[in-house]
Coordinates of C-alpha atoms in Angstrom, one line a residue:
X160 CA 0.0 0.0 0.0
X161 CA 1.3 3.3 -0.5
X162 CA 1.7 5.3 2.3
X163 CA 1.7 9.1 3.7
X164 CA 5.4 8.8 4.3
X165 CA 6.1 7.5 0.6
X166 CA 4.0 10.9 -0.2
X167 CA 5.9 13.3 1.8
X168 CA 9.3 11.6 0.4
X169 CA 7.7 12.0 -2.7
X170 CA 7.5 15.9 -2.3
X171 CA 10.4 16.2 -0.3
X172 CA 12.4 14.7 -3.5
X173 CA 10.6 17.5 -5.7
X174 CA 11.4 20.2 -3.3
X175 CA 14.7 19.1 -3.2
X176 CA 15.3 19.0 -7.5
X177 CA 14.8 23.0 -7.3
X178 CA 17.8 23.5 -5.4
X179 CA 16.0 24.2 -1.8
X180 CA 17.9 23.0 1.2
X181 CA 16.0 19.9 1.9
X182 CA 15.2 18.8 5.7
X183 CA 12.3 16.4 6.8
X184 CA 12.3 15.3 10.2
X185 CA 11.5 11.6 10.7
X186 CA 8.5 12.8 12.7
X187 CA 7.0 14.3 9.1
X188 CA 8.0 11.2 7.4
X189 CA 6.1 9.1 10.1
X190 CA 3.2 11.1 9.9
X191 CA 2.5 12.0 6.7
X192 CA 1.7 14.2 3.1
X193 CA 3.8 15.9 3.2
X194 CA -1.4 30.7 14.2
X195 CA 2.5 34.0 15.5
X196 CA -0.4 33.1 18.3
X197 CA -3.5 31.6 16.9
X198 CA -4.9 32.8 14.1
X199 CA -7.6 35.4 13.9
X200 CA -8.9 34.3 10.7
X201 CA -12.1 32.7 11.4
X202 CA -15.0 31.4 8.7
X203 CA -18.0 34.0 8.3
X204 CA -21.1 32.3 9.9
X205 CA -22.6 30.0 7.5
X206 CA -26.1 30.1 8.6
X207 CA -27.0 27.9 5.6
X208 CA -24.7 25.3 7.5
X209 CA -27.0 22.3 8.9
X210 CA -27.6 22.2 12.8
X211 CA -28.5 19.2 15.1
X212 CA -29.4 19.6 18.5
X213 CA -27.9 16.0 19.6
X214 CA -27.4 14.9 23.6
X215 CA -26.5 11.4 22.2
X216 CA -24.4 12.4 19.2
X217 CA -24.9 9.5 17.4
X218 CA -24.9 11.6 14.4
X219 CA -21.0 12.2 14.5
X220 CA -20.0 9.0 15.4
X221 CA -22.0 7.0 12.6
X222 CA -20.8 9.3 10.3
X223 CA -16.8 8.9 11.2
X224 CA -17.4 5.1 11.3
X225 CA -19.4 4.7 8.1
X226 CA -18.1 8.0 5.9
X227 CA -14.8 9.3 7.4
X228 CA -14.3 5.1 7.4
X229 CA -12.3 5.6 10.8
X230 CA -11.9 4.4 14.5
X231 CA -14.5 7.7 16.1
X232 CA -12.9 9.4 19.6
X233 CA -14.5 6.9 22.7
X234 CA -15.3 10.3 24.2
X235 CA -16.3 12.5 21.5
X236 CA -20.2 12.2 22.8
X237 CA -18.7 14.0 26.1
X238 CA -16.7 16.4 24.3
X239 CA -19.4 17.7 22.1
X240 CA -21.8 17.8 25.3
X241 CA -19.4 19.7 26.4
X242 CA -18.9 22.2 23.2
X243 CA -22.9 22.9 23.6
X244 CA -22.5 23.5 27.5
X245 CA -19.5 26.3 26.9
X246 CA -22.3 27.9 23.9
X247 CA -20.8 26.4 20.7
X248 CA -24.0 24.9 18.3
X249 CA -23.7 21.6 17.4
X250 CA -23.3 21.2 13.8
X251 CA -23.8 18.4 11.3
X252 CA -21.1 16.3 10.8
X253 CA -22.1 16.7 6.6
X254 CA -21.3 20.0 7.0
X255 CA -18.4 20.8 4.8
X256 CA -19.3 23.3 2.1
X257 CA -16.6 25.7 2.7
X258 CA -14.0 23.8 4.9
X259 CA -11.3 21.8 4.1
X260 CA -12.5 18.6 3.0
X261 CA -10.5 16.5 5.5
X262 CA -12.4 17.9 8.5
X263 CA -15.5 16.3 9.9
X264 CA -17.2 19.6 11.8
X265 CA -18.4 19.1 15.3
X266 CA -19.7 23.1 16.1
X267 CA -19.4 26.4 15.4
X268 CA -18.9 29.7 17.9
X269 CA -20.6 32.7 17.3
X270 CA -17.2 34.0 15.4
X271 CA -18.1 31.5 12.7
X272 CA -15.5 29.2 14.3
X273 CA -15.5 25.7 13.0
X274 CA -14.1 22.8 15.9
X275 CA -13.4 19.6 13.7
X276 CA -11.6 16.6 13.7
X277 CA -9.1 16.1 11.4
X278 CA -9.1 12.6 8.9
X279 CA -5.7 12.5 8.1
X280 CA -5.9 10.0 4.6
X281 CA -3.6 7.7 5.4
X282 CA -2.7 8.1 9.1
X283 CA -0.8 5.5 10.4
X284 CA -2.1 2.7 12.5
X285 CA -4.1 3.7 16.2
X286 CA -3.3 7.3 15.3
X287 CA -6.1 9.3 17.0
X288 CA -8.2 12.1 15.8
X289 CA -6.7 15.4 16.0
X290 CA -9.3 18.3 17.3
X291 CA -8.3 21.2 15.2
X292 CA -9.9 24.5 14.7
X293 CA -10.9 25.7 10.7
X294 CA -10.2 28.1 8.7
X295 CA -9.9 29.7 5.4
X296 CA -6.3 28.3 4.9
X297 CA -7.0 25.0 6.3
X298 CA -6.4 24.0 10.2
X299 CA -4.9 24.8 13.7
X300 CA -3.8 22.3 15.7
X301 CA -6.1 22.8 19.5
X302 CA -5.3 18.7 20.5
X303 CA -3.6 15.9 19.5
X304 CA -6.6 14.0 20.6
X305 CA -10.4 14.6 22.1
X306 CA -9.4 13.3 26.1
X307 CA -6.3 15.9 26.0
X308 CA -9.1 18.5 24.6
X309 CA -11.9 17.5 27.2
X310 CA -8.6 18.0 29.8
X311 CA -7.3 21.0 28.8
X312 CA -11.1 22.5 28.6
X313 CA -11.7 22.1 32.5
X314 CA -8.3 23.0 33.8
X315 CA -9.1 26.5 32.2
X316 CA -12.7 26.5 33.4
X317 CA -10.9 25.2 37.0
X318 CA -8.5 27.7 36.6
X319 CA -10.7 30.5 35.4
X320 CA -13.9 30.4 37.9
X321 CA -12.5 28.4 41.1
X322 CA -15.1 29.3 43.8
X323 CA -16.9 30.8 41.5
X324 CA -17.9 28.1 38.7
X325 CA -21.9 26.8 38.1
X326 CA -20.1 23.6 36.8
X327 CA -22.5 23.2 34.1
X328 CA -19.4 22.3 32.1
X329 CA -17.5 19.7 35.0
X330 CA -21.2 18.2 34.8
X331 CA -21.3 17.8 31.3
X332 CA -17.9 16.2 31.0
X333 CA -19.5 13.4 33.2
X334 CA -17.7 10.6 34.6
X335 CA -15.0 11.0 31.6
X336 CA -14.3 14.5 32.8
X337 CA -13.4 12.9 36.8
X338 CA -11.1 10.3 35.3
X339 CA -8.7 13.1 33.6
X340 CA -9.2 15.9 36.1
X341 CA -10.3 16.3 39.3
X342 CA -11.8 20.0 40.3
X343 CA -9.6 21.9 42.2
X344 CA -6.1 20.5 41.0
X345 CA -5.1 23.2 39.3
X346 CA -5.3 25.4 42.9
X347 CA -3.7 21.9 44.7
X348 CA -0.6 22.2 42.4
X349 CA 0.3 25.5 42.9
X350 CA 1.4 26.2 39.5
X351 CA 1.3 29.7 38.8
X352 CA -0.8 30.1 35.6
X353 CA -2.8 27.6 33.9
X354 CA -0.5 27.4 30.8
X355 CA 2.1 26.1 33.1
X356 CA -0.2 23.7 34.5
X357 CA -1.3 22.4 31.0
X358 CA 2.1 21.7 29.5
X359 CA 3.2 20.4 33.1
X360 CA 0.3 18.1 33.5
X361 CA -1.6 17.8 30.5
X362 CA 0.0 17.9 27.6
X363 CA 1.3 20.4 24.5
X364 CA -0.2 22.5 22.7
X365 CA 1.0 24.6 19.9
X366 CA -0.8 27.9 21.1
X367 CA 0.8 27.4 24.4
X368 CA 4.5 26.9 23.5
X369 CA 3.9 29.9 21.1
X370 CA 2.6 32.0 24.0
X371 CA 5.3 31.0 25.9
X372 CA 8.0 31.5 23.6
X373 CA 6.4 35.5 22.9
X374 CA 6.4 35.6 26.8
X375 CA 10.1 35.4 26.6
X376 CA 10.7 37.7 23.9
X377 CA 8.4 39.8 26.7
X378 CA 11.1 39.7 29.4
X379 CA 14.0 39.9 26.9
X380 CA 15.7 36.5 27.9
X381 CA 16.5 35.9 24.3
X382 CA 18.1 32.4 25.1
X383 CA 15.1 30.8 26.4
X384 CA 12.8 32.1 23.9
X385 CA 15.4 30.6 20.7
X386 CA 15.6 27.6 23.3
X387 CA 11.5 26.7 23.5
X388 CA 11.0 27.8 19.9
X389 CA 13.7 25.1 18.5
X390 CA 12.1 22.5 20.9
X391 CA 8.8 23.2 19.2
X392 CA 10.0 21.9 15.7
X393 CA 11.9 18.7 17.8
X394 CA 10.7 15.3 16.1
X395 CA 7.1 13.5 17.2
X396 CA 5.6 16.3 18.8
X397 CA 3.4 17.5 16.3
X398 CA 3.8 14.8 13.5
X399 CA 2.5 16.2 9.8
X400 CA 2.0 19.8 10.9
X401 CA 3.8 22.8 9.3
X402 CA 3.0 25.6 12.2
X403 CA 6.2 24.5 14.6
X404 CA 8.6 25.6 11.6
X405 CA 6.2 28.6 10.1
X406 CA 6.6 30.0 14.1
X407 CA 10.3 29.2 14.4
X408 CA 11.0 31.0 11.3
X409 CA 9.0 33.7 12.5
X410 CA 11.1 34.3 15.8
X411 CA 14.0 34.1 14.1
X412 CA 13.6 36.4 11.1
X413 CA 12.6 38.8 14.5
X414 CA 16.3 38.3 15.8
X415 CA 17.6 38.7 12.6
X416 CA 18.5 35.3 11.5
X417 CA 17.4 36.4 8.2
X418 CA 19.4 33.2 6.5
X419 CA 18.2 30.7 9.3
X420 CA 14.5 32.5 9.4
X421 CA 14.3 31.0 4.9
X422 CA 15.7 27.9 6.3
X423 CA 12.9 27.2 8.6
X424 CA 10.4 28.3 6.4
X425 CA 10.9 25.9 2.9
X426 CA 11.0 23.1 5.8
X427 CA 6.9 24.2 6.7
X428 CA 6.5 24.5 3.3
X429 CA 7.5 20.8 2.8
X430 CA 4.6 20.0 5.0
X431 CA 1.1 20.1 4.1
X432 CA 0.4 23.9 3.1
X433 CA -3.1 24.0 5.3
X434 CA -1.0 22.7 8.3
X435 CA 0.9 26.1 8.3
X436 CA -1.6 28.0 10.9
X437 CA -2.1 31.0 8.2
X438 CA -2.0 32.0 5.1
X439 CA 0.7 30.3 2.3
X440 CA 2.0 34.4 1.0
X441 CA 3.4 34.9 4.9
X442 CA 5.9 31.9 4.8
X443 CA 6.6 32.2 1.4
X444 CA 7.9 35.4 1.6
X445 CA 10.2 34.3 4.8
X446 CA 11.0 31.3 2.4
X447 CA 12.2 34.3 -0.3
X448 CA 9.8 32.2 -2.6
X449 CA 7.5 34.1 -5.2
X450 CA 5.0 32.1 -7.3
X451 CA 7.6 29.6 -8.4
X452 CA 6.3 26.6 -6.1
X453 CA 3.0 27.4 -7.2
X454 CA 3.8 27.0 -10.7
X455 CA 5.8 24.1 -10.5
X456 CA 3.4 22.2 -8.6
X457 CA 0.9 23.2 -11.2
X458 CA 2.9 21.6 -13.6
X459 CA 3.2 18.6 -11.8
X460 CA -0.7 18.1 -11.9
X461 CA -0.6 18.2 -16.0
X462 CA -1.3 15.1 -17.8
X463 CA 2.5 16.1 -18.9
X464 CA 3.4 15.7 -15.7
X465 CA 1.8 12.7 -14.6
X466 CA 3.2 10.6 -17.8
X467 CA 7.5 12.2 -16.5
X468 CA 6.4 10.7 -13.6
X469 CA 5.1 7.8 -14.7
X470 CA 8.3 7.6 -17.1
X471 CA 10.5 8.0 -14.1
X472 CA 8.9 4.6 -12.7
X473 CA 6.9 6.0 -10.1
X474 CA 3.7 3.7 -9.4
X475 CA 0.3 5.3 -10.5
X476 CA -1.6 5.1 -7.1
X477 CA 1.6 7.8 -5.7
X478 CA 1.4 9.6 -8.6
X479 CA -2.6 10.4 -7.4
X480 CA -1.7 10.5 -4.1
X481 CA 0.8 13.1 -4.8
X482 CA -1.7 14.9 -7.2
X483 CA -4.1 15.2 -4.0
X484 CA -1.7 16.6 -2.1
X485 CA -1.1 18.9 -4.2
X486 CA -4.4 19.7 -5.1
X487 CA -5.3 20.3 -1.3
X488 CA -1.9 22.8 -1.0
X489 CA -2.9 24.9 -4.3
X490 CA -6.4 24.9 -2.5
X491 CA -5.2 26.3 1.2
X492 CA -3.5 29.4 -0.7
X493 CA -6.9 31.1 -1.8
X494 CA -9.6 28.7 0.4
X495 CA -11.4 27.4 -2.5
X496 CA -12.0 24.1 -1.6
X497 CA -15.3 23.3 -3.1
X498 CA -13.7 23.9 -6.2
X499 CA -11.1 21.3 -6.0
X500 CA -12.9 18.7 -3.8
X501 CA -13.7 16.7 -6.7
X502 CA -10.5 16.2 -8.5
X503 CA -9.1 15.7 -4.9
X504 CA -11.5 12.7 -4.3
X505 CA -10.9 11.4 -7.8
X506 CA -7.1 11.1 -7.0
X507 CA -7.6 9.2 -3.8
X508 CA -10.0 6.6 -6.0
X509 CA -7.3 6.5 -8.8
X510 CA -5.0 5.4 -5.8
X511 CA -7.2 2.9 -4.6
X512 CA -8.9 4.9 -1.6
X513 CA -12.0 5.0 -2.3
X514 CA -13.0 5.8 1.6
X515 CA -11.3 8.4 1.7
X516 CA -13.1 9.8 -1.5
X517 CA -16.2 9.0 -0.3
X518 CA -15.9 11.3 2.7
X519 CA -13.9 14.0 0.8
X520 CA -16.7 14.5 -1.3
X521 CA -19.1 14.0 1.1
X522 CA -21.9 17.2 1.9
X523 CA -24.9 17.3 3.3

């Protein structure tokens, strides 16, 4: 079978053939195809976009069992109960029109916000859901998984209203929500500030390190903020994601690592180009890049293309694997992914995954 890893090799390879210093960390081969803070870019409402009202949720778990064709989060009921409680509307699952394709949509803030779960197309075996956040580029990263999510959302309601909470949203997280946290931990440890808390006891997440990293750059200890920033792009922490190198670049183009800064930035752009946390032009330009990437991948999607490829030996099922990667990168740069979604589900059938296709062209 081919496999994500074989994909980002495969673009790694191409990257490499235009005379850009070529780095992937194992943790991007293992993973797969290869926001600054979080970014404020945020869908407008869709108020077109379907709405169930669902306590049991059945809704989203049938659907990522029998369309997204995966193993669904053993807690994603809780979570969404849990989305509702804090004022999020529950949202069809069908729900795409708009979104990345790769997304299965749990609800939507009054921003416009989407919370999804990400379907990565060929994960690798008893890889979990990631909980990511949408928008008009493609994703942010809010939790490897749905129990670190549920974790990390009552340590900050803990941490936010002690004495003072109705815990409306410590009874919706139910007996799940007592096996990860108990209420008043985060007072018990006497960790300073929550962020502390979460990294410390719950696990990492990319808005966090960020924070911390601009915290340092706050106090001027230079060292430590180079120091947490490095540690962010270290192998296996966030597997398949772009953002730990878009950010690194970013802090060091600030210290005026100019050289170091372009470095850091064709490495995200060896990732998946809607795993970057904003918008393609920003790292690009750090990259010293123009539209040349653009137009060579757009070459690479021409029957002309396909047959050098196929010339060159590669097997036809990576050859529309790597087309669907590509697809989804030209896609993240303007956010028009209706308009791709069926070439991109085509691919994946041409390559034999016709699950994946399936749910990438699903809509209600």
């Amino acid at each position: 079978m081919v496999t994500v890893a074989s994909q980002l090799l495969g673009l790694s390879s191409i990257l490499c053939k235009q005379n850009t210093r070529c780095v992937v960390t194992e943790a991007m081969v293992a993973i797969g195809v290869v926001h600054t803070a979080p970014s404020t870019i945020t869908l407008p409402p869709n108020h077109d976009r379907a709405r169930v009202r669902c306590f049991s949720n059945t809704a989203h778990v049938s659907f990522i069992k029998d369309v997204a064709a995966t193993q669904p989060p053993q807690h994603l009921p809780c979570l969404l109960k849990m989305l509702e409680t804090r004022g999020e509307t529950i949202i069809s699952p069908g729900s795409k029109q708009g979104l990345i394709p790769l997304v299965v949509p749990l609800a939507e803030n009054l921003s416009g916000s989407v919370t999804a779960l990400l379907r990565w197309p060929t994960a690798p075996a008893g890889m979990e859901m990631p909980v990511v956040e949408v928008s008009k580029h493609g994703v942010w990263l809010l939790s490897k998984n749905v129990d670190q999510y549920i974790h990390r959302i009552l340590v900050e309601e803990d941490a936010s209203n002690f004495n003072e909470s109705n815990g409306e949203l410590f009874h919706a997280s139910s007996e799940v929500g007592k096996k990860l946290y108990n209420k008043g931990d985060f007072a018990e440890s006497q960790i300073a500030k929550p962020d502390a808390y979460l990294l410390k006891k719950v696990g990492l997440f990319p808005d966090i390190i960020e924070r911390k990293v601009l915290r340092h750059f706050e106090e001027e200890d230079l060292v430590s903020a180079m120091i947490t920033g490095e540690f962010y792009t270290k192998k296996d922490l966030f597997p398949g994601f772009g953002r730990p190198f878009v950010f690194y670049a970013e802090i060091l183009q600030k210290v005026g690592r100019t050289s170091e800064a372009k470095d850091a930035a064709r490495v995200a752009l060896k990732s998946p180009w809607w795993t970057l946390g904003c918008a393609y032009q920003d790292v690009a330009s750090i990259a010293q890049w123009e539209d040349e990437q653009i137009e060579y991948i757009k070459e690479k999607i021409t029957e002309e293309g396909r047959q050098e490829d196929l010339k060159k030996g590669k097997e036809a099922a990576q050859i529309a694997l790597d087309e669907a990667a590509f697809l989804l990168d030209l896609a993240s740069v303007e956010g028009n992914w209706d308009e791709a979604v069926e070439r991109i589900a085509e691919c994946y059938k041409e390559a034999g995954f016709e699950d994946i296709a399936r749910f990438v062209l699903y809509r209600d």
